[in-house]
XYZ file of C-alpha atoms in Angstrom:
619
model
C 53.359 -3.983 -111.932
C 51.335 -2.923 -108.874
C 50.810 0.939 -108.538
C 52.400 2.407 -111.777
C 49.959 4.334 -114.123
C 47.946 3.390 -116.408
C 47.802 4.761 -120.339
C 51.342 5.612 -121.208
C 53.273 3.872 -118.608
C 51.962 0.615 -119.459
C 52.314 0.678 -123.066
C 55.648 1.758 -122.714
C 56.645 -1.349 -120.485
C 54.910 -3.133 -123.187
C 56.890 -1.283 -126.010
C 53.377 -1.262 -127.504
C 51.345 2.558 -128.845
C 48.016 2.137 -128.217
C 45.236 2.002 -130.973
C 43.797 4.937 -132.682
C 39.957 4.092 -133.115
C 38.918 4.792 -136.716
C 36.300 6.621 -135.651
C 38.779 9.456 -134.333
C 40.449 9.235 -137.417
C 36.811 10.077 -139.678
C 36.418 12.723 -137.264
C 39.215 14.944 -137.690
C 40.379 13.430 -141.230
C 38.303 16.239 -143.000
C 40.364 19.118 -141.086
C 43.552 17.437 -141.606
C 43.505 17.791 -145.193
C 42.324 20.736 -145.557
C 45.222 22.073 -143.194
C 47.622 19.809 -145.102
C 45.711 20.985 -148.217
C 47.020 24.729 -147.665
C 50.101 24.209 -146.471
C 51.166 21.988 -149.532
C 53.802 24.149 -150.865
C 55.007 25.452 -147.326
C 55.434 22.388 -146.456
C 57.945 21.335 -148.864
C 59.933 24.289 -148.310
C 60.381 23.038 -144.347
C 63.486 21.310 -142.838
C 61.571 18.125 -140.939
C 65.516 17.168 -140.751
C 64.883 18.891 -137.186
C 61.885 17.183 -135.878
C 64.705 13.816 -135.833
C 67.202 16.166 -134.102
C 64.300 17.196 -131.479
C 67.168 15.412 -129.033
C 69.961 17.750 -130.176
C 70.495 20.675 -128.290
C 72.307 24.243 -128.796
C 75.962 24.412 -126.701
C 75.263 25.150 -123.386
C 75.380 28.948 -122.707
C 76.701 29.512 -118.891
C 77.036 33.315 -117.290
C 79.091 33.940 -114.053
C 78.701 36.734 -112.522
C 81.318 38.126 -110.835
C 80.681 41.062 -108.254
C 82.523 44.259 -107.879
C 85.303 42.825 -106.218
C 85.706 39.838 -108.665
C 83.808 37.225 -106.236
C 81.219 34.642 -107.961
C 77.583 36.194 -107.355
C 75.950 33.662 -109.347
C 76.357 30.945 -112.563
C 73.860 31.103 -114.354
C 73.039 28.002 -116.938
C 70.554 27.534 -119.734
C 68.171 26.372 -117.227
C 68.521 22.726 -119.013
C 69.010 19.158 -117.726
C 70.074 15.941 -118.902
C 67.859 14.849 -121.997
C 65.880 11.837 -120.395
C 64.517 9.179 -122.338
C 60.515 8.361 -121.655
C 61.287 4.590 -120.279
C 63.966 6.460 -117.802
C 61.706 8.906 -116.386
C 59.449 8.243 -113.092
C 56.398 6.792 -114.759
C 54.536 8.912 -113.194
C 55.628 12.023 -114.653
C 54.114 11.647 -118.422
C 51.182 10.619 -116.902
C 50.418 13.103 -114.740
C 51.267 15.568 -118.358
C 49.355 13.580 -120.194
C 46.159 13.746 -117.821
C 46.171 17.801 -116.774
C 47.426 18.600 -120.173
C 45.775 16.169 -122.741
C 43.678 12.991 -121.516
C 43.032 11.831 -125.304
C 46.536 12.131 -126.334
C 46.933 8.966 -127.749
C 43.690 8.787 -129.403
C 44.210 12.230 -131.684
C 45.970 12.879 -134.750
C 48.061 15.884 -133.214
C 44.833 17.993 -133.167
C 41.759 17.310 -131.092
C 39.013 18.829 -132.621
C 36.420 17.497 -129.385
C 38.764 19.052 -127.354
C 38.748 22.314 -129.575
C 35.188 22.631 -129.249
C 34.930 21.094 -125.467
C 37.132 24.450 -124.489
C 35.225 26.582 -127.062
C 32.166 25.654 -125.058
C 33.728 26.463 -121.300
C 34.959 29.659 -122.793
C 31.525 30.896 -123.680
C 29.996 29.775 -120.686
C 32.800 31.517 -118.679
C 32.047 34.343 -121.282
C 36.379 34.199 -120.627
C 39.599 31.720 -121.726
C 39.748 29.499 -119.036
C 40.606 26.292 -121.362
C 42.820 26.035 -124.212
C 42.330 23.528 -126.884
C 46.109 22.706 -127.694
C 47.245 19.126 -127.769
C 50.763 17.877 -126.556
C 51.356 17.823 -130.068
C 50.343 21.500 -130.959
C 52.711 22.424 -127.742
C 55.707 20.978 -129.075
C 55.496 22.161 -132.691
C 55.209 25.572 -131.209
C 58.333 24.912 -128.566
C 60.352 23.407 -131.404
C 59.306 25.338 -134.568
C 56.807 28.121 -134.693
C 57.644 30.101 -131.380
C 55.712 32.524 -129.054
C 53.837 34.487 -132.136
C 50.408 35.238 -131.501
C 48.079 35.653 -134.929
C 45.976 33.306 -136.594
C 48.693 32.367 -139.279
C 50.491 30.801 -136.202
C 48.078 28.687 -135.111
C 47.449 27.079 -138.821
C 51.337 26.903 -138.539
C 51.270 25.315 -135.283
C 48.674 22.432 -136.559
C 50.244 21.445 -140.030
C 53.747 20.904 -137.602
C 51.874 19.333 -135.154
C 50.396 16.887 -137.890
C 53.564 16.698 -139.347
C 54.897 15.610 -136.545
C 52.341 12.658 -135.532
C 53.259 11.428 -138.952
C 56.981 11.485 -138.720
C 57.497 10.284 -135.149
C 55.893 8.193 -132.643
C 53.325 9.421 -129.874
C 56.105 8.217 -127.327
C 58.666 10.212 -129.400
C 56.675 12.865 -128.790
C 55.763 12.847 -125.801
C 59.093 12.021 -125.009
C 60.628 15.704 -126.470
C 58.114 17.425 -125.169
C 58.855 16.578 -121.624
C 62.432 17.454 -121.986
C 61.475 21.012 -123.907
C 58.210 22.711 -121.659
C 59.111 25.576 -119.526
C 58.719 24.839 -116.051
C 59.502 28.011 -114.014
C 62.885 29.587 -112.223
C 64.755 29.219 -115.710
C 64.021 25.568 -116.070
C 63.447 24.051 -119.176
C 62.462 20.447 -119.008
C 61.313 18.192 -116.755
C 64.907 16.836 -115.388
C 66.370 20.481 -115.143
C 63.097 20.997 -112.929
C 63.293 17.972 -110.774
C 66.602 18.630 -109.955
C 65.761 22.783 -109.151
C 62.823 22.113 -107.334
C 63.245 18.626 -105.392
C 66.853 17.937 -105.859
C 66.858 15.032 -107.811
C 67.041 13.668 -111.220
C 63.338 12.619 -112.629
C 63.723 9.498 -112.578
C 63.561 9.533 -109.068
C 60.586 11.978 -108.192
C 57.375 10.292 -106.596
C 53.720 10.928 -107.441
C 52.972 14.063 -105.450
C 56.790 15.820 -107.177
C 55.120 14.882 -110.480
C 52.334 16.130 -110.574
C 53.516 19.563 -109.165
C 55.823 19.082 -111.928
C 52.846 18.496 -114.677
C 50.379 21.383 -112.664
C 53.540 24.149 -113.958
C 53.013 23.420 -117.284
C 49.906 25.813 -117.579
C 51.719 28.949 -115.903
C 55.012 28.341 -114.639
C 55.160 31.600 -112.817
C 51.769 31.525 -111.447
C 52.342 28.107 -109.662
C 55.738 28.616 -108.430
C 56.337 26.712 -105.712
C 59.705 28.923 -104.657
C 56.708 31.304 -104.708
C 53.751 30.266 -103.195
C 54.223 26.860 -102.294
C 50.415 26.240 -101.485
C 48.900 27.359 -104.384
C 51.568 25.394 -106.240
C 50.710 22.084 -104.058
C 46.881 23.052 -104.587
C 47.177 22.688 -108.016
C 49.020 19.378 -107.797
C 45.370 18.336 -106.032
C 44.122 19.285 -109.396
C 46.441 17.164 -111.313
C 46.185 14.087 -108.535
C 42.058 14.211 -109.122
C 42.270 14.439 -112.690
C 44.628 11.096 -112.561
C 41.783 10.035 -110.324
C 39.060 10.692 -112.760
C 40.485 9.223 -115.653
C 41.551 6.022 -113.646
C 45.115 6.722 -114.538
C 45.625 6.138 -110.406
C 43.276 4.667 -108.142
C 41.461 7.421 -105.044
C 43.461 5.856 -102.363
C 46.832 6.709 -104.652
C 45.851 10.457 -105.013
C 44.697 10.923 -101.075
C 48.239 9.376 -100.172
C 50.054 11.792 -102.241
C 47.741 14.959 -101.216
C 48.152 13.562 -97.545
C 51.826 14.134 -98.483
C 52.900 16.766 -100.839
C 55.742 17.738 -102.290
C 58.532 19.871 -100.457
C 60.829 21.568 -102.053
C 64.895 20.807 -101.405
C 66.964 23.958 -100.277
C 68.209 24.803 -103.667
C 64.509 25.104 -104.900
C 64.272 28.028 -101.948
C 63.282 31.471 -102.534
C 66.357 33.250 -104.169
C 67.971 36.320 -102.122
C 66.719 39.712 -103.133
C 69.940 40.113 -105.672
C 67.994 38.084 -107.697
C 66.181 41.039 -109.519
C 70.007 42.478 -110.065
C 71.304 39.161 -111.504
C 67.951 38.450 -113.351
C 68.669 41.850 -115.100
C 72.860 41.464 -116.146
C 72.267 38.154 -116.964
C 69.545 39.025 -119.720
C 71.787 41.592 -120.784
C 74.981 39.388 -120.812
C 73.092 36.497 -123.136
C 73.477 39.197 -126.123
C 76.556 38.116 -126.562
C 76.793 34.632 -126.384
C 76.965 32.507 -129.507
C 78.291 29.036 -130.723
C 82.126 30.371 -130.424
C 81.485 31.733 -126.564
C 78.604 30.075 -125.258
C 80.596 30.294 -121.417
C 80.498 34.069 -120.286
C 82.349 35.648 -117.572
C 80.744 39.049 -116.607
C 82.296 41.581 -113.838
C 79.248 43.453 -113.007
C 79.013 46.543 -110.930
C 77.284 44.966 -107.776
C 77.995 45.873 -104.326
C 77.736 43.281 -101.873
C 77.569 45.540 -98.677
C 75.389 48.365 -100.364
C 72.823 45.675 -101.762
C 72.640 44.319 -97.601
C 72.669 48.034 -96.535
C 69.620 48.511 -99.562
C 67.274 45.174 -98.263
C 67.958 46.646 -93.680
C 66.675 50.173 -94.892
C 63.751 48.793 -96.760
C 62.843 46.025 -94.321
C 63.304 48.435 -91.319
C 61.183 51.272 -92.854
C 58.888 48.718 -94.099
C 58.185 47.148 -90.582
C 57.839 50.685 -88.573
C 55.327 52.235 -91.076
C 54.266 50.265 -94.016
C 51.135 48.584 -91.935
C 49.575 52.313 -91.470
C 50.457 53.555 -94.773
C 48.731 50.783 -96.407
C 51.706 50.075 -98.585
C 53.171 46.585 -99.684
C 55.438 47.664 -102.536
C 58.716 49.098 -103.086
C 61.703 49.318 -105.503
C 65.102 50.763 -104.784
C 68.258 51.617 -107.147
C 71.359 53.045 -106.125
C 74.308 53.992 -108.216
C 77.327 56.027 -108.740
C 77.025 59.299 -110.267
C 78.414 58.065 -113.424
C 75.698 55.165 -113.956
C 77.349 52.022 -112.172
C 74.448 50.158 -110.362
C 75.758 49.221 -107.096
C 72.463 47.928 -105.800
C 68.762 46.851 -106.540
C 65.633 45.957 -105.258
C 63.011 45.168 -107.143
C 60.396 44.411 -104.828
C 60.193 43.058 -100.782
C 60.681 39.723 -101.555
C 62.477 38.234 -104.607
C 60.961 34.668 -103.891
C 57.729 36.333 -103.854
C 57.881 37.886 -106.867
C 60.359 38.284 -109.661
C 58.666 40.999 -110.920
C 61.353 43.977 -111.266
C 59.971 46.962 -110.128
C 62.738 49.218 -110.612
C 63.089 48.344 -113.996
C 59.725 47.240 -115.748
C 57.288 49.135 -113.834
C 56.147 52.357 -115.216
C 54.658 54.730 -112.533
C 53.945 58.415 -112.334
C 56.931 59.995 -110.752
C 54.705 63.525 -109.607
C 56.959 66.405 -108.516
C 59.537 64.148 -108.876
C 59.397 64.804 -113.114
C 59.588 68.721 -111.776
C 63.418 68.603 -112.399
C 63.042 68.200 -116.568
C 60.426 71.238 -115.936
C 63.189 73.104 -114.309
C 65.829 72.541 -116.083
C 64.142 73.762 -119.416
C 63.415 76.804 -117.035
C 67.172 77.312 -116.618
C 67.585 77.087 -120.413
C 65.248 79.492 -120.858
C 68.097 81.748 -118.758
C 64.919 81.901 -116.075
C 66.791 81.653 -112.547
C 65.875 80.716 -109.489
C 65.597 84.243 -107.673
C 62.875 85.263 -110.827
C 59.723 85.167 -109.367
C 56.373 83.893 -110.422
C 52.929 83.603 -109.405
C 51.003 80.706 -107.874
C 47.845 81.871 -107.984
C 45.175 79.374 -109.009
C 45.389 79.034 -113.059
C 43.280 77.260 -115.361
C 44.454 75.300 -118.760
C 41.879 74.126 -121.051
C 39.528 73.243 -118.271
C 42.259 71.714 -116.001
C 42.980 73.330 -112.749
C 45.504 71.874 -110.593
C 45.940 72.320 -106.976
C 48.801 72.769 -104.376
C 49.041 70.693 -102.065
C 48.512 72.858 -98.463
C 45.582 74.664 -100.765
C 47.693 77.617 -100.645
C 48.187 80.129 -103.834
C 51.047 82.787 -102.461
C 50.423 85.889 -104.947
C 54.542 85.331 -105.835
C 57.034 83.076 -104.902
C 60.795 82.660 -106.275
C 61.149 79.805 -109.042
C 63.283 77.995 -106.306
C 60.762 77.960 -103.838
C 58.102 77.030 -105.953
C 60.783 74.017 -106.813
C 61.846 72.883 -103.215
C 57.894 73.190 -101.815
C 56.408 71.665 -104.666
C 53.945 74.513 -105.776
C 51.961 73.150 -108.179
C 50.128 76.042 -109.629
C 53.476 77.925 -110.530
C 54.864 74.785 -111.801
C 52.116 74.616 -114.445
C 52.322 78.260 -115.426
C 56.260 77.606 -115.656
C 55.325 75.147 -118.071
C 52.766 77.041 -120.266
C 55.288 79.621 -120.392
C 58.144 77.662 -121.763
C 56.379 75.254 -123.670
C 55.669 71.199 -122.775
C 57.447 70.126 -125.697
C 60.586 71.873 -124.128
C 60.050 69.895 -121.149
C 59.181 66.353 -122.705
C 62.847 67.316 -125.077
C 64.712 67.740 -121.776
C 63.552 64.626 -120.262
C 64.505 62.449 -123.504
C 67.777 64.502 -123.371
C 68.407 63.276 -119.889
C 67.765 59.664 -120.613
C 63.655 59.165 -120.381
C 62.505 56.871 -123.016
C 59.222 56.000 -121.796
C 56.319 57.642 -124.061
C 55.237 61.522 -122.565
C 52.144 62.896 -123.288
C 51.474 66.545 -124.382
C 48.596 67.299 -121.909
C 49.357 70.287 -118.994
C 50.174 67.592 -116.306
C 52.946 66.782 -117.491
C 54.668 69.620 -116.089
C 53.201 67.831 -112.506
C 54.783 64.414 -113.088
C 51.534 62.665 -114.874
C 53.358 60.592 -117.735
C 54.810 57.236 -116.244
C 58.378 56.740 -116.372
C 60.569 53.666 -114.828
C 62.780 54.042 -111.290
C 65.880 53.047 -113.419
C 65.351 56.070 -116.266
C 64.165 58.604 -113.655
C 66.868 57.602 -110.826
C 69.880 58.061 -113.943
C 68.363 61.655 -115.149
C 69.151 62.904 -111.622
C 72.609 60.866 -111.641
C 73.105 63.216 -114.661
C 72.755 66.196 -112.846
C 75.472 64.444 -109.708
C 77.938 63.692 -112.289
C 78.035 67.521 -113.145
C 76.080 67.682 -116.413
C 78.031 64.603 -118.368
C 74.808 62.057 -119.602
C 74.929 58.930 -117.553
C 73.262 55.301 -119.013
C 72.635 53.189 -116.433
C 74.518 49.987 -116.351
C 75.296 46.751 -114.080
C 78.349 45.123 -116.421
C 82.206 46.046 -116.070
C 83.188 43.872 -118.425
C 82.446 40.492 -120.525
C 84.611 37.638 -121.337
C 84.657 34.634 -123.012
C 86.118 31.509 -120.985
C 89.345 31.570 -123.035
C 89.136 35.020 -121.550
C 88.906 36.712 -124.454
C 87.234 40.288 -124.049
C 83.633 40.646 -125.658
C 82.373 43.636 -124.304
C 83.966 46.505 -121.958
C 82.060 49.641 -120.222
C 83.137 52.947 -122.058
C 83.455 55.775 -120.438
C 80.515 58.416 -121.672
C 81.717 62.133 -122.000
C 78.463 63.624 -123.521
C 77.648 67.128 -121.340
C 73.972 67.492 -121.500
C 73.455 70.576 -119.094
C 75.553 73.248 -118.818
C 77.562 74.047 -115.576
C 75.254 76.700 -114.624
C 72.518 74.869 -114.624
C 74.037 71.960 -112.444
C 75.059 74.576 -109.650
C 71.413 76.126 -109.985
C 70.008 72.706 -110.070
C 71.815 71.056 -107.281
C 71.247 74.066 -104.985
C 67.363 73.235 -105.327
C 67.666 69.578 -104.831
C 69.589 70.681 -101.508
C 67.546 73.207 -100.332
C 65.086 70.848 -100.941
C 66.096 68.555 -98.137
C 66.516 71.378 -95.739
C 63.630 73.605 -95.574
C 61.282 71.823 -98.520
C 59.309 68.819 -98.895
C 62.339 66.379 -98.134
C 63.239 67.281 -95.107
C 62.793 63.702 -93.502
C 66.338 62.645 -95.984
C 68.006 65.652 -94.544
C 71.404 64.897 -92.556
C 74.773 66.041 -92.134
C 76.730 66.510 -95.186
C 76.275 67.326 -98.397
C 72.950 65.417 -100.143
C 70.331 66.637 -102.463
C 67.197 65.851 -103.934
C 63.100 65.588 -104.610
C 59.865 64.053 -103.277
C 57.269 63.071 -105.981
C 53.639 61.452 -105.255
C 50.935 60.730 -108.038
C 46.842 61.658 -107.374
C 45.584 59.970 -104.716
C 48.731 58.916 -102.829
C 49.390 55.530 -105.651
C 53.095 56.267 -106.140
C 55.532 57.543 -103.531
C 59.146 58.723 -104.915
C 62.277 59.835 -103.488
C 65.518 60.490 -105.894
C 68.634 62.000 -104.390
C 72.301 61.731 -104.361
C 75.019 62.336 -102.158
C 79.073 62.982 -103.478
C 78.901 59.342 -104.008
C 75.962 57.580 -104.264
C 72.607 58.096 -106.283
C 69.341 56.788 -104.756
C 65.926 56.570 -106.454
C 63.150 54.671 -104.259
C 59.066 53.798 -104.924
C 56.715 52.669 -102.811
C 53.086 51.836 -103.409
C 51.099 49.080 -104.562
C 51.226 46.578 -107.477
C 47.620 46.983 -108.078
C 47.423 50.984 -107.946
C 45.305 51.221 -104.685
C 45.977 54.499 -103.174
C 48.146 54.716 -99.914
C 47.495 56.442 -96.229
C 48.229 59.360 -97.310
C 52.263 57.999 -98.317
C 53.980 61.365 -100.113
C 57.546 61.484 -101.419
C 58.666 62.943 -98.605
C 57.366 60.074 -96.046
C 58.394 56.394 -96.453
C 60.531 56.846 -99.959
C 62.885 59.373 -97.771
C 62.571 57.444 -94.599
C 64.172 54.559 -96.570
C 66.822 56.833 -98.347
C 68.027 58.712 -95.133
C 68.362 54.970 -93.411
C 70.468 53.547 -96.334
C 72.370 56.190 -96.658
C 72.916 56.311 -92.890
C 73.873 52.322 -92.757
C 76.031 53.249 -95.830
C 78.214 55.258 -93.993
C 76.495 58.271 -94.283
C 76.572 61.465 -96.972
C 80.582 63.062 -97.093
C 80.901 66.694 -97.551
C 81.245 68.427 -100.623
C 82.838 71.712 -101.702
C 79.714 74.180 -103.189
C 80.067 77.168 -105.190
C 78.679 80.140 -103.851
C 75.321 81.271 -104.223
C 74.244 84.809 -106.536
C 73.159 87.138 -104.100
C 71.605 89.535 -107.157
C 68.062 90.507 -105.812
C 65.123 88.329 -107.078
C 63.671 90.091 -110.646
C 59.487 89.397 -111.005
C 59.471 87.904 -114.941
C 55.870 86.510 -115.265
C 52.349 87.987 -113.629
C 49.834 86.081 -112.461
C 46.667 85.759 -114.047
């Protein structure tokens, strides 16, 4: 038949596997028994029942998520097709696998020891991994049996399956459940479940070029993303076409036809919406409790439609004005209620760009931002924020920090060394109450992230997430009760039976005291310190934090109703223009809470009026 691959297409038209030389077999016989050799008695304590049920497949687990007004956000399968038998599949698709992945497939055991030492050699002379030596074989046992371990004991593991395997089942058979297990990207697992995501169509129907962007995934699913970066994904097809090429699996004029026209992908392979980081996170979270008896989940999440839109317009519009000057290409935003209910989340510009969740996974220093588990010890201490202190320059073990406007004011009250980010009091606040005090208050107030013990800490040097930092200050807006961040109401089973429900946390963690001290620095903060770019009418409070050299921009404050923690900077830590807390990260707060409908007033307390009492000297 004119056109279809060679190798495994043809034998399977036959319905004949080809021949193993004996040659191969002398080769890599003395390995194989020595492998077998160890793993005698393992062996025979293994269940090869499962490498017949390779076919069989767990229920399918399903989320929908439902948004805070009970509409469908997203459904969310397994990320699994239809299981697809090797003679129904576009014959171009396991060979395409087979020739990017592993040419001598059907002329190994399961393990290719020339391959092994073929990649050994291209490793050394790259003096890096830029080859593996894993057959199909080796790729399945690990899929089906051994798992994502990495030690040595895995790989030995990994080869007595994989022989195992080559022994029990055909090479078609293999090749066959491989296809319909790899990873493929965007929650696809399997080459129909990606054919259908990606080109919108079964793969029995995909052409040369969809195959062998199909087959160029299997290396690094998220590197080659075509919802991604649809070049670099159709670049590496090119690979895949000229290694078909090479090996004479298609002729030259086949692979310049199908480079001439590359895949596309169908709208429903398309960049996902920016809510993508907030679903991406639930529906992680939600998968803990499905199981055989309620593999269909219904989850009412927390998510706000009109605040996530209002989120992406402040970003975007910020982003466009000043982000070119500033030299900054990042950001992550979270906004909440003051009792912990995400309402929206971005974790990055562009969810189709990356999936990466900044507001979640990245750890950054927070700077003056981490000031508030400094003063909040401070209040413990029964230190107020009349007492005054020095800022004169001060020097711990060798480290001397600096203020920012180089100026060191003899005295200045603790709140205006808070709400003008005075460094050099801050640290002598510190060494006077103890870091450990500080580090205890900011694991008190939700911060799991790991804090050193070194004098900067006081200065916001320890790297914490958006989504711990952004719920310590929701703490302090929800009047001292401990808030835990969460994006799930609720979680049913389809026979609507209730699996999980959000409880209601009454844990006070400050005192009241200490939240009216507190929250009159975060305000004052805004209207005569280093946030004054998020001040506006009504009641809103909060604090400006940049690390060394202008990497990481913060902003965290809240209004009556809403709780907003936003980073900027740069995936790669390159410092900014000059960005501070108080510049883009407040910009983009003040506009979202402006498009929100602005910050509602609040009743206050009244402020002491004792006169300010000197507690520490300077020195």
């Amino acid at each position: 038949m004119a056109g279809l691959p060679r190798g495994r297409a043809q034998d399977t038209l036959t319905g004949r596997t080809p021949s193993r030389p004996a040659a191969h077999w002398l080769i890599t016989a003395p390995l194989a028994v020595l492998l077998l050799g160890l793993g005698y008695l393992w062996l025979n304590s293994l269940d090869f029942e499962a490498a017949r049920e390779l076919r069989a497949g767990a229920a399918r687990s399903t989320v929908t998520l439902l948004d805070d007004q009970g509409l469908v956000m997203a459904r969310i399968g397994d990320g699994r097709g239809d299981y697809v038998e090797l003679d129904e599949m576009s014959a171009w698709l396991p060979a395409a696998a087979i020739a990017i992945e592993d040419h001598r497939f059907y002329h190994h055991p399961g393990i290719d020891p020339i391959g092994i030492m073929r990649a050994m050699l291209k490793n050394a002379m790259a003096l890096d991994v830029v080859q593996g030596g894993s057959t199909i074989t080796q790729q399945l046992a690990k899929l089906a049996f051994v798992g994502p371990e990495r030690s040595y004991t895995r790989k030995v593991k990994e080869a007595i399956y994989a022989l195992t395997l080559e022994w029990r089942l055909t090479k078609d058979q293999i090749l066959e459940a491989y296809l319909n297990k790899v990873y493929l990207g965007a929650g696809a697992y399997g080459v129909d479940a990606a054919a259908r995501h990606y080109f919108g169509k079964p793969a029995s129907d995909i052409d040369l070029a969809e195959s062998a962007m199909l087959a160029g995934l299997i290396k690094a699913p998220s590197h080659f993303a075509p919802t991604r970066k649809l070049e670099r994904a159709r670049a590496r097809a090119n690979v895949v076409l000229g290694r078909m090429a090479d090996q004479g699996v298609i002729s030259r004029d086949q692979a310049s036809q199908a480079i001439a026209r590359p895949a596309s992908l169908a709208s429903s392979g398309q960049a996902s919406r920016n809510d993508g980081y907030f679903t991406d996170w639930v529906a992680a979270e939600s998968r803990l409790y499905a199981s055989a008896l309620h593999p269909k989940l219904i989850v009412q999440t927390t998510f706000d439609r009109t605040l996530q839109h209002h989120a992406e317009q402040a970003a975007e519009s910020v982003f466009e004005r000043h982000a070119g000057k500033a030299r900054a290409t990042q950001l992550a935003l979270i906004a909440m209620t003051p009792d912990g209910r995400i309402k929206a989340m971005l974790g990055g510009r562009g969810y189709g760009d990356s999936q990466f969740n900044r507001a979640v996974d990245a750890k950054r220093q927070p700077g003056s931002a981490f000031k508030l588990f400094l003063y909040l010890a401070a209040l413990d201490e029964a230190i107020l924020p009349e007492n005054r202190i020095s800022a004169q320059p001060i020097d711990v073990d060798g480290w001397r920090p600096r203020n920012a406007d180089d100026a060191y004011p003899k005295r200045v009250s603790i709140a205006h060394a808070f709400t003008h980010s005075v460094n050099t009091a801050a640290v002598r606040l510190a060494e006077h109450i103890g870091r450990e005090k500080i580090a205890q208050k900011a694991r008190q107030l939700g911060i799991t992230t790991k804090l050193h013990g070194h004098p900067s800490l006081a200065l916001g040097s320890a790297e914490v997430t958006l989504l711990e930092l952004t719920s310590a200050y929701a703490t302090v807006a929800n009047g001292g009760v401990m808030v835990w961040p969460e994006g799930i109401n609720s979680i049913a089973g389809a026979d609507r039976v209730g699996l999980y429900q959000r409880s209601v946390i009454d844990e006070r963690v400050l005192s009241a005291d200490a939240v009216e001290a507190m929250t009159a620095m975060l305000e004052d903060t805004l209207i005569e310190g280093t946030g004054w770019r998020a001040q506006m009418p009504g009641f809103v409070a909060g604090k400006t934090g940049t690390s060394s050299d202008y990497r990481d921009a913060w902003f965290v404050g809240f209004t009556q109703d809403l709780v907003v923690g936003v980073w900027v900077g740069n995936d790669d830590g390159t410092p900014m223009q000059e960005v501070s807390g108080g510049g883009l990260p407040a910009m983009i707060f003040s506009e979202f809470i402006t498009r929100s409908g602005g910050a509602p007033e609040k009743q206050k307390a009244p402020g002491s009026s004792e006169d300010a009492i000197a507690i520490l000297s300077g020195g």
